[in-house]
Amino acid sequence: MTHASFVIAAFAVTGIGTVWLIASSWIAMRKSEALADDLRKRP
Amino acid sequence: MHRFANPSRFLRIAKPLTPALFWPGLLLVLGACFWGLTQAPPERLQGDTVKIIFVHVPAAWLGMAGWTGIAIASIVQLVWRHPLAGISARAIAVPGALFAAICLITGSIWGKPAWGTWWVWDGRLTSMLVLFFLYLGYIALANASSEKGNVSRVAAVFGIIGAVNIPIINRSVVWWESQHQKASITLGGSAISDAYLWPLFAAAIGFSLLFGAIVLMRMRAALAEIRIEARMRRIAEN
């Protein structure tokens, strides 16, 4: 394996982990806030 | 500090602050990684694998800073009973665990070409692995808490006791013989060439801003879940 393969692997692990964390946190926030707002508007 | 104890007041600040941290953080991370990958020269001994520091070091910093945040929030929860302290500690746990894991994995990927092995049981690597397991324990304890979005006193005490590991990680390369290099950046200065130092600095700031935005997103989700639960209880009672 060349050095580039190790660099690509390290950046890929970081990228996938960070994107997953951002996406899951953002989706959870949007879903919960939308439901909370929806329930608040109900009589 | 108790000015922000009111969730509505906190949300008024958190809502504009989330994108204000997220977008500059994302741009800095992408810019710093591009800068480091394309402009930083191969190092004399490590070759191109030196570029792994642009993700490894910020991940290590955030793994340790995350637990420091949990410990501070736990003290605030136990001493001042601040209603947002437990929520913030819980919001830090998963991002902190993920960055501790990224630090371990990227360090292992760097270790193979540099040391000829994926792993050695030396002080720095072992104490960082202990930090990752502490995060898993904290997440399990926080999830077992009956309070929605918040954490129990047991989890808060665990968060404080676990902070003992942070100075151990920091001093491990001084206290014990270690494969891991000694600290290159200290309060006294830096032993790293400017060609690596500035992209590393930009990446560390960028990842820190992203971390802050992610913690705010998770706190907002937890507060919304508390509102949902309270509303559902009122609906069920009527």
PDB file of C-alpha atoms in Angstrom:
ATOM      1  CA  MET A   1       0.000   0.000   0.000  1.00  0.00           C
ATOM      2  CA  THR A   2       1.228   3.494  -0.835  1.00  0.00           C
ATOM      3  CA  HIS A   3       1.193   6.389   1.629  1.00  0.00           C
ATOM      4  CA  ALA A   4      -1.672   7.954  -0.333  1.00  0.00           C
ATOM      5  CA  SER A   5      -3.904   4.943   0.481  1.00  0.00           C
ATOM      6  CA  PHE A   6      -3.432   5.526   4.233  1.00  0.00           C
ATOM      7  CA  VAL A   7      -4.130   9.262   3.877  1.00  0.00           C
ATOM      8  CA  ILE A   8      -7.291   8.608   1.812  1.00  0.00           C
ATOM      9  CA  ALA A   9      -8.488   5.998   4.348  1.00  0.00           C
ATOM     10  CA  ALA A  10      -7.987   8.397   7.295  1.00  0.00           C
ATOM     11  CA  PHE A  11      -9.803  11.272   5.555  1.00  0.00           C
ATOM     12  CA  ALA A  12     -12.607   8.930   4.421  1.00  0.00           C
ATOM     13  CA  VAL A  13     -13.197   7.659   7.981  1.00  0.00           C
ATOM     14  CA  THR A  14     -13.298  11.242   9.292  1.00  0.00           C
ATOM     15  CA  GLY A  15     -15.546  12.444   6.450  1.00  0.00           C
ATOM     16  CA  ILE A  16     -18.055   9.597   6.756  1.00  0.00           C
ATOM     17  CA  GLY A  17     -18.173   9.901  10.559  1.00  0.00           C
ATOM     18  CA  THR A  18     -18.611  13.677  10.518  1.00  0.00           C
ATOM     19  CA  VAL A  19     -21.265  13.652   7.761  1.00  0.00           C
ATOM     20  CA  TRP A  20     -23.212  10.918   9.596  1.00  0.00           C
ATOM     21  CA  LEU A  21     -23.047  12.902  12.860  1.00  0.00           C
ATOM     22  CA  ILE A  22     -24.185  16.168  11.222  1.00  0.00           C
ATOM     23  CA  ALA A  23     -26.984  14.478   9.250  1.00  0.00           C
ATOM     24  CA  SER A  24     -28.336  12.440  12.187  1.00  0.00           C
ATOM     25  CA  SER A  25     -28.217  15.456  14.562  1.00  0.00           C
ATOM     26  CA  TRP A  26     -29.860  17.775  12.013  1.00  0.00           C
ATOM     27  CA  ILE A  27     -32.626  15.271  11.112  1.00  0.00           C
ATOM     28  CA  ALA A  28     -33.369  14.563  14.806  1.00  0.00           C
ATOM     29  CA  MET A  29     -33.525  18.303  15.546  1.00  0.00           C
ATOM     30  CA  ARG A  30     -35.798  19.115  12.577  1.00  0.00           C
ATOM     31  CA  LYS A  31     -38.127  16.167  13.273  1.00  0.00           C
ATOM     32  CA  SER A  32     -38.475  16.911  16.999  1.00  0.00           C
ATOM     33  CA  GLU A  33     -38.931  20.679  16.535  1.00  0.00           C
ATOM     34  CA  ALA A  34     -41.503  20.170  13.762  1.00  0.00           C
ATOM     35  CA  LEU A  35     -43.514  17.732  15.903  1.00  0.00           C
ATOM     36  CA  ALA A  36     -43.288  20.011  18.968  1.00  0.00           C
ATOM     37  CA  ASP A  37     -44.520  22.999  16.925  1.00  0.00           C
ATOM     38  CA  ASP A  38     -47.295  20.903  15.396  1.00  0.00           C
ATOM     39  CA  LEU A  39     -48.493  19.734  18.811  1.00  0.00           C
ATOM     40  CA  ARG A  40     -48.388  23.284  20.177  1.00  0.00           C
ATOM     41  CA  LYS A  41     -50.668  24.519  17.388  1.00  0.00           C
ATOM     42  CA  ARG A  42     -53.253  21.795  18.055  1.00  0.00           C
ATOM     43  CA  PRO A  43     -56.209  22.913  20.180  1.00  0.00           C
TER      44      PRO A  43
ATOM     45  CA  MET B   1     -25.552  31.621  34.207  1.00  0.00           C
ATOM     46  CA  HIS B   2     -29.132  31.075  35.365  1.00  0.00           C
ATOM     47  CA  ARG B   3     -30.251  33.708  32.831  1.00  0.00           C
ATOM     48  CA  PHE B   4     -30.123  30.856  30.309  1.00  0.00           C
ATOM     49  CA  ALA B   5     -31.969  28.407  32.571  1.00  0.00           C
ATOM     50  CA  ASN B   6     -35.159  29.285  30.723  1.00  0.00           C
ATOM     51  CA  PRO B   7     -35.255  26.986  27.642  1.00  0.00           C
ATOM     52  CA  SER B   8     -37.129  29.633  25.591  1.00  0.00           C
ATOM     53  CA  ARG B   9     -34.387  32.170  26.246  1.00  0.00           C
ATOM     54  CA  PHE B  10     -31.738  29.570  25.423  1.00  0.00           C
ATOM     55  CA  LEU B  11     -33.515  28.676  22.153  1.00  0.00           C
ATOM     56  CA  ARG B  12     -33.655  32.346  21.121  1.00  0.00           C
ATOM     57  CA  ILE B  13     -29.847  32.322  21.211  1.00  0.00           C
ATOM     58  CA  ALA B  14     -29.299  28.726  20.012  1.00  0.00           C
ATOM     59  CA  LYS B  15     -31.414  29.042  16.856  1.00  0.00           C
ATOM     60  CA  PRO B  16     -29.313  31.750  15.141  1.00  0.00           C
ATOM     61  CA  LEU B  17     -26.097  30.439  16.738  1.00  0.00           C
ATOM     62  CA  THR B  18     -26.435  26.956  15.162  1.00  0.00           C
ATOM     63  CA  PRO B  19     -25.966  28.088  11.512  1.00  0.00           C
ATOM     64  CA  ALA B  20     -23.519  30.802  12.654  1.00  0.00           C
ATOM     65  CA  LEU B  21     -21.223  28.040  13.965  1.00  0.00           C
ATOM     66  CA  PHE B  22     -22.056  25.422  11.336  1.00  0.00           C
ATOM     67  CA  TRP B  23     -21.332  27.227   8.049  1.00  0.00           C
ATOM     68  CA  PRO B  24     -17.999  28.870   9.012  1.00  0.00           C
ATOM     69  CA  GLY B  25     -16.990  25.549  10.608  1.00  0.00           C
ATOM     70  CA  LEU B  26     -17.805  23.554   7.474  1.00  0.00           C
ATOM     71  CA  LEU B  27     -15.998  26.037   5.202  1.00  0.00           C
ATOM     72  CA  LEU B  28     -12.939  26.075   7.461  1.00  0.00           C
ATOM     73  CA  VAL B  29     -12.789  22.259   7.644  1.00  0.00           C
ATOM     74  CA  LEU B  30     -13.123  21.834   3.872  1.00  0.00           C
ATOM     75  CA  GLY B  31     -10.650  24.668   3.174  1.00  0.00           C
ATOM     76  CA  ALA B  32      -8.111  23.443   5.742  1.00  0.00           C
ATOM     77  CA  CYS B  33      -8.277  19.839   4.489  1.00  0.00           C
ATOM     78  CA  PHE B  34      -7.879  20.960   0.854  1.00  0.00           C
ATOM     79  CA  TRP B  35      -5.021  23.268   1.860  1.00  0.00           C
ATOM     80  CA  GLY B  36      -3.293  20.560   3.887  1.00  0.00           C
ATOM     81  CA  LEU B  37      -3.752  17.826   1.279  1.00  0.00           C
ATOM     82  CA  THR B  38      -2.634  19.879  -1.718  1.00  0.00           C
ATOM     83  CA  GLN B  39      -0.121  22.399  -0.305  1.00  0.00           C
ATOM     84  CA  ALA B  40       1.640  20.723   2.640  1.00  0.00           C
ATOM     85  CA  PRO B  41       4.827  18.985   1.451  1.00  0.00           C
ATOM     86  CA  PRO B  42       5.633  15.325   2.280  1.00  0.00           C
ATOM     87  CA  GLU B  43       7.591  15.096   5.535  1.00  0.00           C
ATOM     88  CA  ARG B  44      11.196  13.804   5.402  1.00  0.00           C
ATOM     89  CA  LEU B  45      10.526  10.599   7.410  1.00  0.00           C
ATOM     90  CA  GLN B  46       6.743  10.171   7.333  1.00  0.00           C
ATOM     91  CA  GLY B  47       6.203  11.080   3.685  1.00  0.00           C
ATOM     92  CA  ASP B  48       2.601  11.946   2.787  1.00  0.00           C
ATOM     93  CA  THR B  49       1.151  10.192   5.858  1.00  0.00           C
ATOM     94  CA  VAL B  50       1.967  13.340   7.860  1.00  0.00           C
ATOM     95  CA  LYS B  51      -1.207  14.804   6.299  1.00  0.00           C
ATOM     96  CA  ILE B  52      -3.284  12.526   8.549  1.00  0.00           C
ATOM     97  CA  ILE B  53      -2.574  15.023  11.390  1.00  0.00           C
ATOM     98  CA  PHE B  54      -5.089  17.435   9.818  1.00  0.00           C
ATOM     99  CA  VAL B  55      -7.912  15.119  10.900  1.00  0.00           C
ATOM    100  CA  HIS B  56      -6.253  13.105  13.690  1.00  0.00           C
ATOM    101  CA  VAL B  57      -5.223  16.030  15.919  1.00  0.00           C
ATOM    102  CA  PRO B  58      -8.588  17.904  15.779  1.00  0.00           C
ATOM    103  CA  ALA B  59     -10.369  14.590  16.531  1.00  0.00           C
ATOM    104  CA  ALA B  60      -8.099  13.978  19.554  1.00  0.00           C
ATOM    105  CA  TRP B  61      -8.643  17.554  20.762  1.00  0.00           C
ATOM    106  CA  LEU B  62     -12.434  17.271  20.443  1.00  0.00           C
ATOM    107  CA  GLY B  63     -12.527  13.832  22.097  1.00  0.00           C
ATOM    108  CA  MET B  64     -10.746  15.290  25.139  1.00  0.00           C
ATOM    109  CA  ALA B  65     -12.512  18.679  25.064  1.00  0.00           C
ATOM    110  CA  GLY B  66     -15.861  16.872  24.834  1.00  0.00           C
ATOM    111  CA  TRP B  67     -15.279  14.989  28.076  1.00  0.00           C
ATOM    112  CA  THR B  68     -14.020  18.167  29.758  1.00  0.00           C
ATOM    113  CA  GLY B  69     -17.335  19.756  28.713  1.00  0.00           C
ATOM    114  CA  ILE B  70     -19.282  16.794  30.146  1.00  0.00           C
ATOM    115  CA  ALA B  71     -17.383  17.103  33.462  1.00  0.00           C
ATOM    116  CA  ILE B  72     -18.032  20.876  33.712  1.00  0.00           C
ATOM    117  CA  ALA B  73     -21.722  20.434  32.824  1.00  0.00           C
ATOM    118  CA  SER B  74     -21.991  17.611  35.392  1.00  0.00           C
ATOM    119  CA  ILE B  75     -20.546  19.846  38.135  1.00  0.00           C
ATOM    120  CA  VAL B  76     -22.990  22.626  37.149  1.00  0.00           C
ATOM    121  CA  GLN B  77     -25.854  20.088  37.220  1.00  0.00           C
ATOM    122  CA  LEU B  78     -24.966  18.717  40.664  1.00  0.00           C
ATOM    123  CA  VAL B  79     -23.963  21.984  42.363  1.00  0.00           C
ATOM    124  CA  TRP B  80     -26.282  24.597  40.824  1.00  0.00           C
ATOM    125  CA  ARG B  81     -28.999  22.265  39.445  1.00  0.00           C
ATOM    126  CA  HIS B  82     -28.998  24.182  36.183  1.00  0.00           C
ATOM    127  CA  PRO B  83     -31.774  22.659  34.026  1.00  0.00           C
ATOM    128  CA  LEU B  84     -29.752  22.793  30.799  1.00  0.00           C
ATOM    129  CA  ALA B  85     -26.542  21.318  32.250  1.00  0.00           C
ATOM    130  CA  GLY B  86     -27.618  17.673  31.983  1.00  0.00           C
ATOM    131  CA  ILE B  87     -29.063  18.277  28.517  1.00  0.00           C
ATOM    132  CA  SER B  88     -25.801  19.822  27.304  1.00  0.00           C
ATOM    133  CA  ALA B  89     -23.697  17.004  28.816  1.00  0.00           C
ATOM    134  CA  ARG B  90     -25.883  14.429  27.083  1.00  0.00           C
ATOM    135  CA  ALA B  91     -25.697  16.358  23.793  1.00  0.00           C
ATOM    136  CA  ILE B  92     -21.876  16.297  23.946  1.00  0.00           C
ATOM    137  CA  ALA B  93     -21.585  12.542  24.600  1.00  0.00           C
ATOM    138  CA  VAL B  94     -22.215  11.081  21.111  1.00  0.00           C
ATOM    139  CA  PRO B  95     -20.131  13.682  19.191  1.00  0.00           C
ATOM    140  CA  GLY B  96     -17.347  13.286  21.766  1.00  0.00           C
ATOM    141  CA  ALA B  97     -17.413   9.491  21.431  1.00  0.00           C
ATOM    142  CA  LEU B  98     -17.363   9.720  17.631  1.00  0.00           C
ATOM    143  CA  PHE B  99     -14.349  12.045  17.580  1.00  0.00           C
ATOM    144  CA  ALA B 100     -12.531   9.845  20.127  1.00  0.00           C
ATOM    145  CA  ALA B 101     -13.201   6.880  17.789  1.00  0.00           C
ATOM    146  CA  ILE B 102     -12.008   8.884  14.743  1.00  0.00           C
ATOM    147  CA  CYS B 103      -8.840   9.781  16.675  1.00  0.00           C
ATOM    148  CA  LEU B 104      -8.179   6.092  17.464  1.00  0.00           C
ATOM    149  CA  ILE B 105      -8.896   4.892  13.909  1.00  0.00           C
ATOM    150  CA  THR B 106      -6.911   7.615  12.107  1.00  0.00           C
ATOM    151  CA  GLY B 107      -4.056   7.160  14.602  1.00  0.00           C
ATOM    152  CA  SER B 108      -4.068   3.446  13.863  1.00  0.00           C
ATOM    153  CA  ILE B 109      -4.051   4.142  10.094  1.00  0.00           C
ATOM    154  CA  TRP B 110      -1.072   6.473  10.616  1.00  0.00           C
ATOM    155  CA  GLY B 111       0.676   3.921  12.878  1.00  0.00           C
ATOM    156  CA  LYS B 112       0.874   1.170  10.277  1.00  0.00           C
ATOM    157  CA  PRO B 113       3.213   2.968   7.819  1.00  0.00           C
ATOM    158  CA  ALA B 114       5.002   4.979  10.561  1.00  0.00           C
ATOM    159  CA  TRP B 115       5.533   2.305  13.258  1.00  0.00           C
ATOM    160  CA  GLY B 116       4.892  -0.866  11.236  1.00  0.00           C
ATOM    161  CA  THR B 117       1.902  -1.813  13.398  1.00  0.00           C
ATOM    162  CA  TRP B 118      -1.756  -0.830  13.691  1.00  0.00           C
ATOM    163  CA  TRP B 119      -1.727  -0.742  17.501  1.00  0.00           C
ATOM    164  CA  VAL B 120       0.569  -0.738  20.531  1.00  0.00           C
ATOM    165  CA  TRP B 121      -0.551  -0.881  24.147  1.00  0.00           C
ATOM    166  CA  ASP B 122       1.334   2.231  25.239  1.00  0.00           C
ATOM    167  CA  GLY B 123       0.130   4.979  27.593  1.00  0.00           C
ATOM    168  CA  ARG B 124      -1.250   7.425  25.018  1.00  0.00           C
ATOM    169  CA  LEU B 125      -3.166   4.920  22.889  1.00  0.00           C
ATOM    170  CA  THR B 126      -4.493   2.954  25.865  1.00  0.00           C
ATOM    171  CA  SER B 127      -5.670   6.055  27.779  1.00  0.00           C
ATOM    172  CA  MET B 128      -7.415   7.320  24.606  1.00  0.00           C
ATOM    173  CA  LEU B 129      -9.124   3.920  24.236  1.00  0.00           C
ATOM    174  CA  VAL B 130     -10.204   4.181  27.890  1.00  0.00           C
ATOM    175  CA  LEU B 131     -11.731   7.609  27.057  1.00  0.00           C
ATOM    176  CA  PHE B 132     -13.747   6.026  24.232  1.00  0.00           C
ATOM    177  CA  PHE B 133     -15.067   3.321  26.607  1.00  0.00           C
ATOM    178  CA  LEU B 134     -15.879   6.016  29.201  1.00  0.00           C
ATOM    179  CA  TYR B 135     -18.008   7.747  26.550  1.00  0.00           C
ATOM    180  CA  LEU B 136     -19.854   4.472  25.826  1.00  0.00           C
ATOM    181  CA  GLY B 137     -20.478   4.013  29.559  1.00  0.00           C
ATOM    182  CA  TYR B 138     -21.732   7.587  29.903  1.00  0.00           C
ATOM    183  CA  ILE B 139     -24.077   7.210  26.900  1.00  0.00           C
ATOM    184  CA  ALA B 140     -25.493   3.978  28.378  1.00  0.00           C
ATOM    185  CA  LEU B 141     -26.018   5.646  31.784  1.00  0.00           C
ATOM    186  CA  ALA B 142     -27.593   8.748  30.207  1.00  0.00           C
ATOM    187  CA  ASN B 143     -29.945   6.621  28.083  1.00  0.00           C
ATOM    188  CA  ALA B 144     -30.985   4.669  31.183  1.00  0.00           C
ATOM    189  CA  SER B 145     -32.074   7.914  32.849  1.00  0.00           C
ATOM    190  CA  SER B 146     -35.820   8.228  33.308  1.00  0.00           C
ATOM    191  CA  GLU B 147     -35.745  11.981  32.639  1.00  0.00           C
ATOM    192  CA  LYS B 148     -36.327  12.737  28.956  1.00  0.00           C
ATOM    193  CA  GLY B 149     -33.316  14.497  27.433  1.00  0.00           C
ATOM    194  CA  ASN B 150     -31.636  14.907  30.820  1.00  0.00           C
ATOM    195  CA  VAL B 151     -29.212  12.697  32.755  1.00  0.00           C
ATOM    196  CA  SER B 152     -29.329  11.125  36.205  1.00  0.00           C
ATOM    197  CA  ARG B 153     -27.100  12.126  39.143  1.00  0.00           C
ATOM    198  CA  VAL B 154     -25.234   8.816  38.737  1.00  0.00           C
ATOM    199  CA  ALA B 155     -24.327   9.754  35.143  1.00  0.00           C
ATOM    200  CA  ALA B 156     -23.249  13.234  36.309  1.00  0.00           C
ATOM    201  CA  VAL B 157     -20.969  11.726  38.984  1.00  0.00           C
ATOM    202  CA  PHE B 158     -19.572   9.345  36.339  1.00  0.00           C
ATOM    203  CA  GLY B 159     -18.898  12.354  34.092  1.00  0.00           C
ATOM    204  CA  ILE B 160     -16.868  14.045  36.857  1.00  0.00           C
ATOM    205  CA  ILE B 161     -14.909  10.935  37.883  1.00  0.00           C
ATOM    206  CA  GLY B 162     -14.125  10.095  34.240  1.00  0.00           C
ATOM    207  CA  ALA B 163     -12.390  13.478  33.854  1.00  0.00           C
ATOM    208  CA  VAL B 164      -9.430  11.997  35.784  1.00  0.00           C
ATOM    209  CA  ASN B 165      -8.476  10.366  32.473  1.00  0.00           C
ATOM    210  CA  ILE B 166      -8.012  13.701  30.633  1.00  0.00           C
ATOM    211  CA  PRO B 167      -4.728  14.767  32.331  1.00  0.00           C
ATOM    212  CA  ILE B 168      -3.571  11.131  32.088  1.00  0.00           C
ATOM    213  CA  ILE B 169      -4.000  11.260  28.280  1.00  0.00           C
ATOM    214  CA  ASN B 170      -2.235  14.621  28.140  1.00  0.00           C
ATOM    215  CA  ARG B 171       0.759  13.576  30.300  1.00  0.00           C
ATOM    216  CA  SER B 172       0.957   9.931  29.123  1.00  0.00           C
ATOM    217  CA  VAL B 173       3.802  10.624  26.671  1.00  0.00           C
ATOM    218  CA  VAL B 174       5.798  12.264  29.485  1.00  0.00           C
ATOM    219  CA  TRP B 175       5.080   9.744  32.269  1.00  0.00           C
ATOM    220  CA  TRP B 176       5.640   6.554  30.269  1.00  0.00           C
ATOM    221  CA  GLU B 177       7.880   5.392  27.436  1.00  0.00           C
ATOM    222  CA  SER B 178       5.690   5.803  24.384  1.00  0.00           C
ATOM    223  CA  GLN B 179       5.751   5.088  20.671  1.00  0.00           C
ATOM    224  CA  HIS B 180       3.623   8.204  20.334  1.00  0.00           C
ATOM    225  CA  GLN B 181       5.574  11.401  19.788  1.00  0.00           C
ATOM    226  CA  LYS B 182       5.812  14.005  22.577  1.00  0.00           C
ATOM    227  CA  ALA B 183       3.586  17.106  22.444  1.00  0.00           C
ATOM    228  CA  SER B 184       4.536  19.185  19.386  1.00  0.00           C
ATOM    229  CA  ILE B 185       2.401  22.197  20.310  1.00  0.00           C
ATOM    230  CA  THR B 186       2.676  23.569  23.856  1.00  0.00           C
ATOM    231  CA  LEU B 187       2.064  26.913  25.548  1.00  0.00           C
ATOM    232  CA  GLY B 188       5.764  27.614  25.007  1.00  0.00           C
ATOM    233  CA  GLY B 189       5.562  27.279  21.204  1.00  0.00           C
ATOM    234  CA  SER B 190       5.361  24.822  18.359  1.00  0.00           C
ATOM    235  CA  ALA B 191       7.847  22.296  16.984  1.00  0.00           C
ATOM    236  CA  ILE B 192       5.772  21.901  13.786  1.00  0.00           C
ATOM    237  CA  SER B 193       6.774  23.600  10.536  1.00  0.00           C
ATOM    238  CA  ASP B 194       4.467  26.451   9.424  1.00  0.00           C
ATOM    239  CA  ALA B 195       3.562  24.435   6.301  1.00  0.00           C
ATOM    240  CA  TYR B 196       1.667  21.992   8.563  1.00  0.00           C
ATOM    241  CA  LEU B 197       0.870  24.260  11.511  1.00  0.00           C
ATOM    242  CA  TRP B 198      -1.515  26.709   9.801  1.00  0.00           C
ATOM    243  CA  PRO B 199      -3.731  24.154   7.999  1.00  0.00           C
ATOM    244  CA  LEU B 200      -3.787  22.170  11.264  1.00  0.00           C
ATOM    245  CA  PHE B 201      -4.804  25.290  13.208  1.00  0.00           C
ATOM    246  CA  ALA B 202      -7.567  26.072  10.669  1.00  0.00           C
ATOM    247  CA  ALA B 203      -8.824  22.450  10.761  1.00  0.00           C
ATOM    248  CA  ALA B 204      -8.879  22.447  14.586  1.00  0.00           C
ATOM    249  CA  ILE B 205     -10.931  25.681  14.674  1.00  0.00           C
ATOM    250  CA  GLY B 206     -13.240  24.430  11.894  1.00  0.00           C
ATOM    251  CA  PHE B 207     -13.929  21.079  13.563  1.00  0.00           C
ATOM    252  CA  SER B 208     -14.473  22.872  16.902  1.00  0.00           C
ATOM    253  CA  LEU B 209     -17.101  25.175  15.347  1.00  0.00           C
ATOM    254  CA  LEU B 210     -18.807  22.148  13.743  1.00  0.00           C
ATOM    255  CA  PHE B 211     -18.734  20.360  17.105  1.00  0.00           C
ATOM    256  CA  GLY B 212     -20.417  23.372  18.739  1.00  0.00           C
ATOM    257  CA  ALA B 213     -23.129  23.444  16.047  1.00  0.00           C
ATOM    258  CA  ILE B 214     -23.758  19.690  16.422  1.00  0.00           C
ATOM    259  CA  VAL B 215     -24.063  19.993  20.227  1.00  0.00           C
ATOM    260  CA  LEU B 216     -26.575  22.848  19.782  1.00  0.00           C
ATOM    261  CA  MET B 217     -28.588  20.732  17.291  1.00  0.00           C
ATOM    262  CA  ARG B 218     -28.709  17.855  19.767  1.00  0.00           C
ATOM    263  CA  MET B 219     -29.687  20.181  22.648  1.00  0.00           C
ATOM    264  CA  ARG B 220     -32.477  21.673  20.527  1.00  0.00           C
ATOM    265  CA  ALA B 221     -33.713  18.158  19.671  1.00  0.00           C
ATOM    266  CA  ALA B 222     -33.689  17.188  23.371  1.00  0.00           C
ATOM    267  CA  LEU B 223     -35.612  20.344  24.371  1.00  0.00           C
ATOM    268  CA  ALA B 224     -38.183  19.721  21.621  1.00  0.00           C
ATOM    269  CA  GLU B 225     -38.620  16.118  22.847  1.00  0.00           C
ATOM    270  CA  ILE B 226     -39.253  17.425  26.373  1.00  0.00           C
ATOM    271  CA  ARG B 227     -41.938  19.775  24.961  1.00  0.00           C
ATOM    272  CA  ILE B 228     -43.474  16.874  22.994  1.00  0.00           C
ATOM    273  CA  GLU B 229     -43.609  14.659  26.080  1.00  0.00           C
ATOM    274  CA  ALA B 230     -45.160  17.412  28.202  1.00  0.00           C
ATOM    275  CA  ARG B 231     -47.776  18.147  25.512  1.00  0.00           C
ATOM    276  CA  MET B 232     -48.622  14.453  25.043  1.00  0.00           C
ATOM    277  CA  ARG B 233     -49.074  14.113  28.811  1.00  0.00           C
ATOM    278  CA  ARG B 234     -51.474  17.077  28.847  1.00  0.00           C
ATOM    279  CA  ILE B 235     -53.423  15.633  25.881  1.00  0.00           C
ATOM    280  CA  ALA B 236     -53.653  12.243  27.631  1.00  0.00           C
ATOM    281  CA  GLU B 237     -54.891  13.872  30.855  1.00  0.00           C
ATOM    282  CA  ASN B 238     -57.681  15.818  29.091  1.00  0.00           C
TER     283      ASN B 238
END
